[in-house]
Coordinates of C-alpha atoms in Angstrom, one line a residue:
M1 CA 28.8 -8.2 10.6
P2 CA 25.2 -9.5 10.5
T3 CA 22.8 -6.8 11.9
D4 CA 20.9 -6.8 15.3
V5 CA 17.7 -7.8 13.2
E6 CA 19.6 -10.8 11.4
N7 CA 20.8 -12.0 14.8
W8 CA 17.5 -12.2 16.1
K9 CA 16.0 -14.0 13.2
S10 CA 18.7 -16.7 13.4
E11 CA 17.6 -17.3 16.9
V12 CA 13.8 -17.6 16.4
Y13 CA 11.9 -16.7 13.2
G14 CA 9.1 -17.6 11.0
N15 CA 6.5 -20.1 11.7
E16 CA 8.1 -21.0 15.2
V17 CA 7.4 -17.3 16.4
R18 CA 3.6 -18.4 16.8
D19 CA 4.2 -20.6 19.9
R20 CA 6.3 -17.8 21.7
L21 CA 3.7 -15.2 20.7
F22 CA 1.0 -17.2 22.3
E23 CA 3.0 -17.7 25.4
F24 CA 3.3 -14.2 25.8
A25 CA -0.3 -13.8 24.8
E26 CA -1.2 -16.0 27.8
A27 CA 1.0 -14.6 30.3
G28 CA 0.6 -10.8 29.5
F29 CA 2.4 -8.1 27.7
D30 CA 4.6 -7.7 30.7
S31 CA 5.9 -11.1 30.4
I32 CA 8.1 -9.9 27.8
P33 CA 11.3 -9.0 29.2
D34 CA 12.3 -5.5 28.8
D35 CA 15.8 -6.3 27.3
E36 CA 14.1 -8.5 24.8
R37 CA 11.1 -6.5 23.7
D38 CA 12.9 -5.1 20.5
A39 CA 13.7 -8.6 19.4
W40 CA 10.4 -10.0 19.8
F41 CA 8.4 -7.1 18.3
E42 CA 10.7 -7.5 15.3
R43 CA 9.9 -11.3 15.1
F44 CA 6.0 -10.8 15.9
K45 CA 5.9 -9.0 12.3
W46 CA 6.2 -12.1 10.7
W47 CA 2.9 -12.8 12.1
G48 CA 1.2 -9.5 11.3
L49 CA 1.8 -7.6 14.5
Y50 CA 3.5 -4.0 15.0
H51 CA 3.8 -2.7 18.3
Q52 CA 2.6 0.9 18.3
R53 CA 4.2 4.0 19.0
N54 CA 6.0 5.2 22.1
G55 CA 3.2 6.0 25.0
Q56 CA 1.0 3.3 23.9
E57 CA 2.7 0.2 25.2
G58 CA 1.0 -3.0 25.0
Y59 CA -1.1 -2.0 22.0
F60 CA -0.3 -3.4 18.5
M61 CA -1.7 -2.9 14.9
L62 CA -2.5 -6.1 13.4
R63 CA -2.2 -6.7 9.3
I64 CA -4.5 -8.9 7.6
G65 CA -3.0 -10.2 4.2
T66 CA -5.6 -10.5 1.6
P67 CA -4.0 -11.7 -1.6
N68 CA -4.8 -9.2 -4.4
G69 CA -7.3 -7.3 -2.1
V70 CA -9.9 -10.4 -2.4
L71 CA -12.4 -10.8 0.3
E72 CA -14.6 -13.7 -0.3
P73 CA -18.1 -13.7 0.5
G74 CA -18.5 -13.3 4.6
Q75 CA -15.0 -12.3 5.2
L76 CA -15.6 -8.5 5.0
R77 CA -18.0 -9.2 8.0
V78 CA -15.7 -11.1 10.0
V79 CA -13.2 -8.3 9.8
G80 CA -15.9 -5.8 11.0
E81 CA -16.6 -8.0 13.9
I82 CA -13.1 -8.2 15.0
A83 CA -12.8 -4.6 14.5
D84 CA -15.7 -4.0 16.7
E85 CA -14.9 -6.2 19.5
Y86 CA -11.0 -6.1 19.7
A87 CA -9.8 -3.1 18.1
R88 CA -11.0 -0.3 20.5
G89 CA -8.6 1.5 22.5
P90 CA -8.4 3.9 25.2
G91 CA -8.3 6.9 22.6
T92 CA -10.9 8.4 20.5
N93 CA -10.4 9.5 17.1
P94 CA -12.4 12.6 16.6
V95 CA -13.1 11.8 12.8
F96 CA -13.3 8.0 12.9
G97 CA -14.6 7.3 16.2
D98 CA -13.5 4.3 18.8
A99 CA -13.2 1.1 16.1
Y100 CA -12.2 1.1 12.6
A101 CA -10.6 -0.8 9.8
D102 CA -7.6 0.7 7.6
F103 CA -7.4 -0.3 3.8
T104 CA -3.8 -0.2 2.9
T105 CA -2.0 0.6 -0.3
R106 CA -1.1 -2.9 -0.6
Q107 CA -4.6 -4.4 -0.6
S108 CA -4.5 -5.4 3.0
I109 CA -6.3 -4.5 6.0
Q110 CA -4.7 -3.0 9.5
L111 CA -6.6 -3.0 12.9
H112 CA -5.4 -0.8 15.7
W113 CA -5.5 -0.9 19.6
I114 CA -5.1 -4.9 19.4
E115 CA -3.9 -6.2 23.0
L116 CA -1.6 -9.2 23.1
P117 CA -3.9 -11.4 25.3
D118 CA -6.5 -10.9 22.8
V119 CA -4.3 -12.2 19.8
P120 CA -5.0 -16.2 20.0
A121 CA -8.8 -15.3 19.7
V122 CA -8.4 -13.2 16.8
F123 CA -6.2 -15.4 15.1
E124 CA -8.7 -18.1 15.7
K125 CA -11.7 -16.2 14.1
L126 CA -9.4 -15.1 11.1
E127 CA -8.3 -18.4 10.3
E128 CA -11.7 -20.3 10.5
N129 CA -12.9 -18.0 7.8
G130 CA -9.8 -18.3 5.5
L131 CA -8.1 -15.2 6.5
S132 CA -4.4 -14.7 8.1
T133 CA -1.8 -12.3 9.3
Q134 CA 0.9 -14.7 8.4
Q135 CA 3.7 -12.8 6.7
A136 CA 1.7 -9.6 6.4
C137 CA 4.7 -8.1 7.7
G138 CA 8.3 -9.2 8.3
D139 CA 11.3 -10.0 6.2
S140 CA 9.7 -12.5 3.9
W141 CA 6.9 -12.6 1.0
R142 CA 4.4 -9.6 2.0
N143 CA 0.7 -9.7 0.5
I144 CA 0.7 -10.1 -3.3
V145 CA -1.0 -7.3 -5.3
G146 CA -2.8 -6.7 -8.6
N147 CA -5.7 -5.7 -10.2
P148 CA -8.2 -6.1 -7.5
V149 CA -10.9 -7.4 -9.9
A150 CA -8.7 -10.1 -11.6
G151 CA -11.1 -12.9 -13.1
K152 CA -13.9 -10.6 -13.3
D153 CA -12.6 -7.3 -15.1
G154 CA -13.9 -6.9 -18.7
Q155 CA -10.9 -5.4 -19.9
E156 CA -8.1 -8.0 -18.9
V157 CA -5.6 -9.5 -20.8
I158 CA -5.2 -12.6 -18.7
D159 CA -6.8 -13.8 -15.5
A160 CA -3.8 -13.4 -13.0
W161 CA -6.2 -14.4 -9.7
P162 CA -5.2 -18.2 -10.2
V163 CA -1.5 -17.3 -10.3
I164 CA -1.6 -14.9 -7.3
R165 CA -3.7 -17.6 -5.5
D166 CA -1.2 -20.4 -6.3
L167 CA 1.9 -18.1 -5.2
N168 CA 0.3 -17.2 -2.1
E169 CA -0.3 -20.9 -1.2
R170 CA 3.2 -21.9 -2.1
F171 CA 5.3 -19.1 -0.3
K172 CA 3.1 -18.1 2.6
G173 CA 4.6 -20.3 5.4
N174 CA 7.3 -21.8 3.2
D175 CA 10.4 -22.3 5.2
D176 CA 12.9 -21.9 2.4
H177 CA 11.5 -18.2 1.8
A178 CA 10.6 -17.3 5.2
N179 CA 13.8 -15.4 6.2
L180 CA 14.5 -13.0 3.6
P181 CA 17.1 -10.0 3.9
R182 CA 14.3 -7.6 3.8
K183 CA 10.6 -7.4 2.7
W184 CA 9.6 -9.0 -0.5
K185 CA 6.9 -7.3 -2.4
V186 CA 5.3 -9.0 -5.6
S187 CA 2.6 -7.7 -8.2
V188 CA 0.9 -9.9 -10.6
T189 CA -1.2 -7.9 -13.4
G190 CA -3.4 -9.5 -15.8
S191 CA -5.1 -6.3 -16.8
A192 CA -4.1 -3.8 -19.5
D193 CA -4.5 -0.7 -17.2
G194 CA -1.5 -1.3 -15.0
S195 CA -3.6 -1.4 -11.9
G196 CA -1.1 -3.8 -10.4
Q197 CA 1.6 -1.1 -10.2
G198 CA 4.2 -3.4 -10.8
D199 CA 6.6 -0.6 -11.5
I200 CA 7.3 0.1 -7.7
N201 CA 7.3 -3.7 -6.6
D202 CA 10.2 -5.8 -5.9
L203 CA 9.1 -8.4 -8.3
A204 CA 6.7 -7.6 -11.1
F205 CA 4.9 -10.0 -13.5
E206 CA 3.2 -7.8 -16.2
P207 CA 0.8 -9.2 -19.1
A208 CA 2.5 -9.8 -22.5
Y209 CA 2.2 -11.8 -25.5
K210 CA 4.7 -14.2 -27.2
A211 CA 4.9 -16.1 -30.3
I212 CA 4.1 -19.7 -29.8
G213 CA 7.5 -21.9 -30.3
G214 CA 9.5 -18.9 -29.3
D215 CA 13.1 -18.7 -28.4
G216 CA 12.8 -21.2 -25.4
G217 CA 10.3 -23.4 -27.2
E218 CA 8.0 -23.8 -24.6
A219 CA 5.6 -21.0 -24.5
G220 CA 1.8 -21.7 -25.4
D221 CA 2.0 -25.4 -24.9
D222 CA -1.2 -27.0 -23.6
E223 CA -0.6 -25.9 -19.9
S224 CA -1.1 -22.5 -20.6
E225 CA -4.8 -23.1 -20.7
G226 CA -5.2 -21.6 -24.6
D227 CA -5.0 -18.0 -23.6
G228 CA -3.6 -16.0 -26.6
D229 CA -4.5 -13.2 -29.1
E230 CA -5.7 -13.0 -32.8
N231 CA -2.2 -13.9 -33.9
G232 CA -2.0 -17.0 -32.1
D233 CA 0.5 -15.6 -29.8
A234 CA 0.5 -17.0 -26.3
V235 CA -0.3 -14.6 -23.4
G236 CA 2.0 -14.8 -20.2
F237 CA 3.9 -12.3 -18.3
N238 CA 7.0 -10.3 -18.5
V239 CA 9.2 -10.0 -15.5
R240 CA 10.7 -7.0 -13.9
V241 CA 12.6 -6.7 -10.8
G242 CA 13.9 -4.1 -8.2
G243 CA 11.2 -1.6 -7.8
G244 CA 10.4 0.4 -4.9
L245 CA 9.6 3.7 -3.0
A246 CA 10.9 3.6 0.4
R247 CA 13.5 6.2 1.9
N248 CA 14.8 8.7 -0.6
E249 CA 16.0 6.4 -3.2
P250 CA 12.9 5.1 -5.1
R251 CA 13.2 2.7 -8.2
F252 CA 11.1 1.6 -11.0
A253 CA 11.3 -2.3 -11.3
R254 CA 13.8 -3.2 -14.1
D255 CA 13.1 -5.5 -17.3
I256 CA 15.1 -8.4 -17.0
D257 CA 14.2 -9.8 -20.6
V258 CA 12.3 -12.9 -19.4
W259 CA 8.6 -14.0 -20.6
V260 CA 6.8 -16.7 -18.6
P261 CA 3.6 -18.6 -19.2
P262 CA 1.3 -18.7 -16.2
E263 CA 2.4 -22.2 -15.3
R264 CA 6.0 -21.3 -15.0
V265 CA 5.3 -18.2 -12.9
P266 CA 6.0 -20.2 -9.5
D267 CA 9.3 -21.4 -10.6
V268 CA 10.6 -18.0 -11.6
A269 CA 9.1 -16.1 -8.6
G270 CA 10.6 -18.6 -6.2
G271 CA 14.0 -18.7 -7.9
L272 CA 14.1 -14.9 -7.8
S273 CA 13.1 -14.7 -4.2
A274 CA 15.8 -17.5 -3.3
L275 CA 18.3 -15.4 -5.3
F276 CA 17.5 -12.4 -3.2
R277 CA 17.7 -14.5 0.0
D278 CA 21.3 -15.7 -1.0
Y279 CA 22.5 -12.5 -2.5
G280 CA 20.8 -9.8 -0.6
D281 CA 22.6 -7.7 1.8
R282 CA 22.2 -8.7 5.4
E283 CA 24.8 -6.4 6.9
D284 CA 23.1 -3.3 6.2
R285 CA 19.2 -2.9 6.6
Y286 CA 18.9 0.2 4.5
N287 CA 20.9 -1.6 1.7
A288 CA 19.0 -4.7 2.0
R289 CA 16.2 -4.6 -0.8
V290 CA 16.4 -6.0 -4.1
K291 CA 16.5 -2.7 -5.7
F292 CA 20.0 -2.1 -4.6
L293 CA 21.2 -5.6 -5.6
V294 CA 19.8 -4.8 -9.0
D295 CA 21.6 -1.4 -9.2
E296 CA 24.8 -3.4 -8.6
W297 CA 24.4 -6.2 -10.8
G298 CA 22.4 -4.9 -13.8
A299 CA 19.5 -6.7 -15.1
A300 CA 21.4 -8.8 -17.3
E301 CA 23.4 -10.5 -14.6
V302 CA 20.1 -10.9 -12.5
R303 CA 18.7 -12.7 -15.4
E304 CA 22.0 -14.9 -15.9
T305 CA 22.0 -15.7 -12.5
L306 CA 18.5 -16.8 -12.3
Q307 CA 19.0 -19.0 -15.2
E308 CA 22.3 -20.7 -14.0
E309 CA 21.5 -21.2 -10.3
Y310 CA 17.5 -21.0 -9.8
V311 CA 15.7 -22.5 -12.7
D312 CA 16.0 -25.9 -14.5
F313 CA 14.3 -24.8 -17.8
E314 CA 15.5 -22.3 -20.6
L315 CA 14.1 -18.8 -19.8
E316 CA 12.1 -17.2 -22.9
S317 CA 13.1 -13.8 -23.6
A318 CA 10.5 -10.9 -22.8
G319 CA 7.4 -10.8 -25.0
R320 CA 5.2 -8.1 -26.5
D321 CA 3.9 -6.0 -23.5
V322 CA 0.9 -3.9 -23.1
R323 CA 2.3 -0.9 -21.4
E324 CA 1.2 1.6 -23.9
E325 CA -2.4 0.8 -22.5
Y326 CA -1.4 1.6 -19.1
T327 CA -3.6 4.4 -17.5
Y328 CA -3.8 3.4 -13.5
N329 CA -2.4 6.3 -11.7
A330 CA -1.3 7.8 -15.0
G331 CA -2.9 11.2 -14.5
E332 CA -5.4 11.0 -17.4
G333 CA -7.1 8.3 -19.1
E334 CA -10.3 6.2 -18.3
R335 CA -9.1 4.0 -15.8
N336 CA -6.9 6.3 -13.9
D337 CA -8.3 4.1 -10.9
L338 CA -11.2 1.6 -10.5
I339 CA -13.6 3.9 -8.7
G340 CA -17.3 4.0 -10.2
V341 CA -19.2 1.5 -12.1
H342 CA -17.5 -0.9 -14.5
D343 CA -18.4 -4.1 -16.5
Q344 CA -17.5 -7.7 -15.5
K345 CA -17.0 -10.4 -17.9
N346 CA -20.3 -12.1 -17.1
G347 CA -22.3 -9.1 -17.5
A348 CA -22.7 -8.0 -14.0
N349 CA -20.9 -5.0 -12.7
F350 CA -18.4 -4.2 -10.1
V351 CA -18.7 -0.8 -8.4
G352 CA -15.6 0.9 -6.8
L353 CA -16.3 3.1 -3.7
N354 CA -14.2 5.7 -2.5
V355 CA -12.9 5.2 1.2
L356 CA -11.2 8.7 2.1
V357 CA -7.7 7.9 3.2
G358 CA -8.6 4.4 3.5
R359 CA -10.4 4.3 6.9
M360 CA -13.9 2.8 7.5
G361 CA -15.6 2.6 10.7
A362 CA -16.5 -0.8 12.1
A363 CA -20.1 -0.1 11.9
D364 CA -19.9 0.9 8.1
V365 CA -17.8 -2.2 7.5
L366 CA -20.5 -4.3 8.8
E367 CA -23.3 -2.4 6.8
L368 CA -20.9 -2.7 3.5
A369 CA -20.8 -6.4 4.1
D370 CA -24.7 -6.6 4.3
L371 CA -24.9 -4.5 1.1
A372 CA -22.5 -6.6 -0.7
E373 CA -24.6 -9.8 0.2
E374 CA -27.9 -8.1 -0.6
Y375 CA -26.7 -6.7 -4.1
G376 CA -23.8 -8.8 -5.3
S377 CA -22.3 -12.1 -4.3
G378 CA -20.9 -10.9 -0.8
E379 CA -17.4 -10.7 -2.2
V380 CA -15.5 -7.5 -1.7
R381 CA -12.1 -6.4 -3.1
L382 CA -9.7 -3.8 -1.9
S383 CA -7.5 -1.7 -4.4
Q384 CA -3.9 0.0 -4.0
R385 CA -5.7 3.4 -3.6
Q386 CA -7.2 2.2 -0.1
N387 CA -10.8 2.1 -1.8
V388 CA -13.2 -0.9 -1.8
I389 CA -15.0 -2.4 -4.6
V390 CA -18.2 -4.5 -4.6
T391 CA -18.4 -7.0 -7.1
D392 CA -21.2 -9.1 -9.0
V393 CA -24.0 -6.3 -8.9
P394 CA -26.5 -7.2 -11.7
D395 CA -27.9 -4.4 -13.9
D396 CA -31.4 -4.7 -12.3
A397 CA -30.2 -4.3 -8.8
L398 CA -27.5 -1.5 -9.9
D399 CA -29.5 1.7 -9.4
E400 CA -31.0 0.2 -6.1
F401 CA -27.4 -0.3 -4.7
L402 CA -26.2 3.2 -5.8
D403 CA -29.3 4.6 -3.9
E404 CA -28.2 3.1 -0.5
P405 CA -27.5 5.7 2.0
L406 CA -23.8 4.4 2.9
L407 CA -22.8 5.4 -0.4
E408 CA -23.2 9.2 0.4
H409 CA -20.1 8.7 2.5
Y410 CA -18.6 6.4 0.2
S411 CA -19.1 7.4 -3.2
P412 CA -18.9 5.9 -6.5
D413 CA -18.4 9.5 -7.9
P414 CA -16.5 11.6 -5.4
S415 CA -14.9 15.0 -5.7
P416 CA -11.4 14.7 -7.4
F417 CA -10.1 15.7 -4.0
M418 CA -11.6 12.9 -2.2
R419 CA -10.9 10.5 -4.9
G420 CA -7.3 11.2 -4.7
S421 CA -6.4 11.2 -1.1
V422 CA -3.9 8.5 0.2
A423 CA -2.6 8.8 3.7
C424 CA -0.6 6.6 5.8
T425 CA -1.1 5.6 9.5
G426 CA 0.9 8.9 10.9
T427 CA 1.9 9.8 14.4
E428 CA -1.5 8.4 15.7
F429 CA 0.1 4.8 16.0
C430 CA 3.5 4.6 13.9
S431 CA 6.7 5.3 15.9
L432 CA 8.5 6.2 12.5
S433 CA 5.9 9.1 11.3
I434 CA 7.0 12.6 12.2
V435 CA 3.3 14.0 11.5
E436 CA -0.2 13.5 11.9
T437 CA -1.7 12.0 8.6
K438 CA -5.3 10.5 8.4
N439 CA -7.3 13.3 10.2
R440 CA -5.2 15.9 8.4
Q441 CA -5.8 14.7 5.0
V442 CA -9.5 14.2 5.4
R443 CA -9.5 17.8 6.6
F444 CA -7.3 18.9 3.5
A445 CA -9.6 17.1 1.2
R446 CA -12.7 18.4 2.4
W447 CA -11.1 22.2 2.4
L448 CA -10.0 21.6 -1.1
K449 CA -13.4 20.5 -2.2
A450 CA -15.1 23.4 -0.9
N451 CA -12.7 25.8 -1.7
V452 CA -10.8 24.9 -4.9
D453 CA -12.1 24.5 -8.6
L454 CA -10.0 22.3 -11.2
P455 CA -10.3 22.8 -14.6
A456 CA -13.2 21.7 -16.0
D457 CA -11.7 18.8 -18.0
V458 CA -9.6 17.4 -15.0
D459 CA -11.6 15.0 -13.0
E460 CA -8.8 13.4 -10.9
F461 CA -6.2 14.9 -8.6
H462 CA -4.2 12.7 -6.3
V463 CA -2.6 14.0 -3.2
H464 CA -1.1 11.6 -1.0
L465 CA 0.3 12.2 2.4
S466 CA 3.0 10.2 4.0
G467 CA 4.2 10.9 7.6
C468 CA 8.0 10.1 6.9
T469 CA 10.4 9.1 4.2
A470 CA 9.1 5.5 4.5
S471 CA 6.6 6.1 1.6
C472 CA 3.8 4.0 2.9
A473 CA 1.4 6.4 1.2
Q474 CA 3.3 6.1 -1.9
P475 CA 3.7 9.9 -2.1
Q476 CA 6.3 9.8 -5.1
I477 CA 3.6 8.6 -7.5
A478 CA 1.0 11.5 -6.9
D479 CA 0.2 14.9 -8.5
V480 CA 1.1 16.5 -5.0
S481 CA 3.2 14.5 -2.9
L482 CA 3.3 15.5 0.9
R483 CA 6.1 14.2 3.2
G484 CA 6.0 14.9 6.9
M485 CA 8.8 17.0 8.4
K486 CA 9.0 19.8 11.5
T487 CA 9.7 23.4 11.3
R488 CA 9.1 26.5 13.4
K489 CA 6.4 28.9 13.0
D490 CA 6.2 32.2 15.3
G491 CA 9.0 30.6 17.2
D492 CA 7.4 27.5 17.9
P493 CA 7.9 23.8 16.7
V494 CA 5.1 22.8 14.3
E495 CA 4.2 20.0 11.9
A496 CA 5.2 20.8 8.4
L497 CA 5.2 19.2 5.0
D498 CA 7.8 18.8 2.2
V499 CA 5.9 19.2 -1.3
G500 CA 6.6 17.2 -4.4
L501 CA 4.9 17.7 -7.9
G502 CA 4.2 15.4 -11.0
G503 CA 4.6 11.9 -10.2
G504 CA 2.4 9.1 -11.5
L505 CA 2.7 5.7 -13.3
G506 CA 1.0 4.6 -16.6
E507 CA 3.0 3.9 -19.7
D508 CA 5.7 6.5 -18.7
P509 CA 6.1 6.6 -14.9
G510 CA 7.8 9.3 -13.2
F511 CA 8.4 10.1 -9.6
A512 CA 7.7 13.3 -8.1
R513 CA 10.3 16.2 -8.0
W514 CA 10.5 17.7 -4.5
V515 CA 10.1 21.3 -5.0
T516 CA 9.4 23.0 -1.6
Q517 CA 10.4 22.1 1.7
R518 CA 8.9 22.5 5.4
V519 CA 5.7 24.4 4.6
P520 CA 3.8 24.6 7.9
A521 CA 0.8 22.1 8.0
D522 CA -1.9 24.8 8.4
E523 CA -0.3 26.7 5.2
V524 CA -0.3 23.5 2.7
P525 CA -4.1 23.8 1.4
G526 CA -3.6 27.3 0.6
A527 CA 0.0 26.4 -1.3
I528 CA -2.2 23.7 -3.3
A529 CA -4.9 26.1 -4.1
N530 CA -2.2 28.6 -5.2
L531 CA -0.6 25.7 -7.2
I532 CA -4.1 24.6 -8.8
D533 CA -4.6 28.4 -9.8
S534 CA -1.1 28.4 -11.8
F535 CA -2.2 25.3 -13.3
A536 CA -5.5 26.4 -14.7
A537 CA -4.2 29.9 -15.6
E538 CA -1.0 28.8 -17.5
R539 CA -1.6 25.1 -18.8
D540 CA -1.8 24.4 -22.6
E541 CA -5.1 23.4 -23.8
G542 CA -6.1 20.1 -22.6
E543 CA -2.5 19.4 -20.8
S544 CA -2.6 17.2 -17.8
F545 CA -1.0 18.1 -14.5
R546 CA 1.8 15.9 -15.1
A547 CA 2.6 17.4 -18.3
F548 CA 2.3 20.8 -16.9
V549 CA 4.7 19.8 -14.1
A550 CA 7.3 18.2 -16.4
R551 CA 7.8 21.2 -18.6
H552 CA 8.6 23.7 -15.8
D553 CA 11.7 23.8 -13.9
E554 CA 12.2 23.4 -10.0
D555 CA 12.2 27.1 -9.4
E556 CA 9.1 27.8 -11.4
L557 CA 7.5 25.0 -9.6
D558 CA 8.5 26.4 -6.4
A559 CA 7.1 29.5 -7.3
F560 CA 3.7 28.1 -8.0
V561 CA 3.7 26.3 -4.4
E562 CA 3.1 29.5 -2.5
P563 CA 2.3 28.8 1.1
E564 CA -0.8 30.8 2.5
E565 CA -2.7 30.9 5.5
T566 CA -6.3 30.7 4.7
D567 CA -9.5 29.8 6.8
Y568 CA -8.2 26.3 7.0
E569 CA -7.4 25.4 10.8
D570 CA -5.0 22.7 11.8
P571 CA -5.9 21.3 15.1
M572 CA -2.6 19.0 15.1
L573 CA -0.4 21.7 14.1
H574 CA 1.7 22.0 17.4
N575 CA 1.5 18.2 18.4
T576 CA 5.0 17.5 16.8
K577 CA 4.6 14.2 18.4
R578 CA 4.6 15.3 22.0
T579 CA 1.7 13.4 23.5
W580 CA 1.2 9.7 23.7
Y581 CA -1.8 10.1 21.2
P582 CA -2.3 13.1 18.9
Y583 CA -5.9 13.3 19.8
A584 CA -5.4 13.3 23.5
E585 CA -7.8 15.8 25.6
N586 CA -5.0 16.9 27.8
D587 CA -2.4 18.2 25.2
S588 CA 0.4 18.8 27.5
M589 CA 3.9 17.6 28.1
E590 CA 3.0 15.5 31.0
D591 CA 1.0 13.3 28.9
A592 CA 4.3 13.0 26.5
P593 CA 5.3 9.4 25.6
S594 CA 8.2 7.8 27.4
T595 CA 10.7 8.7 24.6
P596 CA 9.4 11.8 23.0
A597 CA 10.7 12.8 19.6
D598 CA 13.0 15.8 19.5
D599 CA 12.1 19.3 18.3

């Protein structure tokens, strides 16, 4: 039997939701019938709107899709103006204030406290400036990710930006691909550093070389724009399917032995999207991701079905990849992220700025837009580590740009603990989250910076905090993975975190091993400090943290993660989702949301 969500989608979904959304906006939030709210909230996601958590009735999170994280000149300013005018709610965040933008792990932007009557005006302003919320959420093509500096990066193998732009234009709003069994996450990467993180996506196109006139006979023709290597091999993309982190069953995408030149990418991507549409599970939401279909069929059957039913040309076998050069989020190497100053192809520079936990106040967003216009082309790009990149900064303006006061807060050379911090939305707004995340990870990072020293040759250390098992903060691919739980301390319910270790991507990706459960949140910084002390004392010379974790068993690792109270204080420790807003001044049960979470 189809799920409730499938039944709701069969009645109204996709582009047609917009008209009803605007009708409700005109009539007001209360015009949505109580018994239809779950259905409409699910449908609204297709247009980038999530209703916020219990106790925040009438407020929405709005997600803006920015393909590959590209914000063209002027667009960052539009985001800041919308945040400033429309994203102010009744609650004040003690760290970030009243209005802010969140940069996500999928190179998108989220705004909070959006009220339904304001949605038409927000949409109008976004769309007038080339931005959209269409399919930013929902069971369809999500924001396409990749190397955020595609087309500008001096180290890329092939410029993937035209391919990403083409895919976005073809499949966003495409009725044939609008109603999939679940979300469909696509990565297209042209760089040799692996910064598209294709391994954790439903569908990944990764740079690869293929001998011209290979087994399919079509690679390297005139349409492939002449890209190739010194051997005359054409450059295109190998295809992987079925990656993902959500819940407790992460998968790395599987190689299906297919190489495609750039001009064939839309055909193969559309074919695989249609395959998922037709064969994905619509009776079990948990099992409705393509990773489970690949589990069931195997990569060979996926390829065979794609060939026989969804494309009308002979598929090429996989080409020579560059995965041995992947360093992004690998725990070591020069391009572990894109923070700092880097060369562009044209002789200018792109500058990656650290945005702690991805959140930037509206005033700072507007100031950054000013700086991007003053020192660069006005273009800004977003990475999958929740950071921002200012592009096109010429050499003669670089020093002056780096001296700007704003960069003291969004540094191109941050502490490893600041640089490596990623956090999801948490209980501030999310109904699924079990614990507070954004403010907590800020406090964790600041405490670790002030109190813990990494070995001198370790300049990056990733700590990802996810409020639940949904993995929005991508905890399974961090040095230290934190996942929201609850426990009791001194007889009282408190917010707690499971601790995992040793995850990362790169040439040899691996998921974190969960070694310690339900550590009270105020004892987590002490546990990380003890872990780092053990790493510093017992590592082999030059050994990375990931390698250190890999050579120890779970019992040894659990012993390294020794929870400990320190002078760190956690103001959210006893919240346990009891109030309508974690930072409410009157933190009492009278302020509880309508359906409080169980202890």
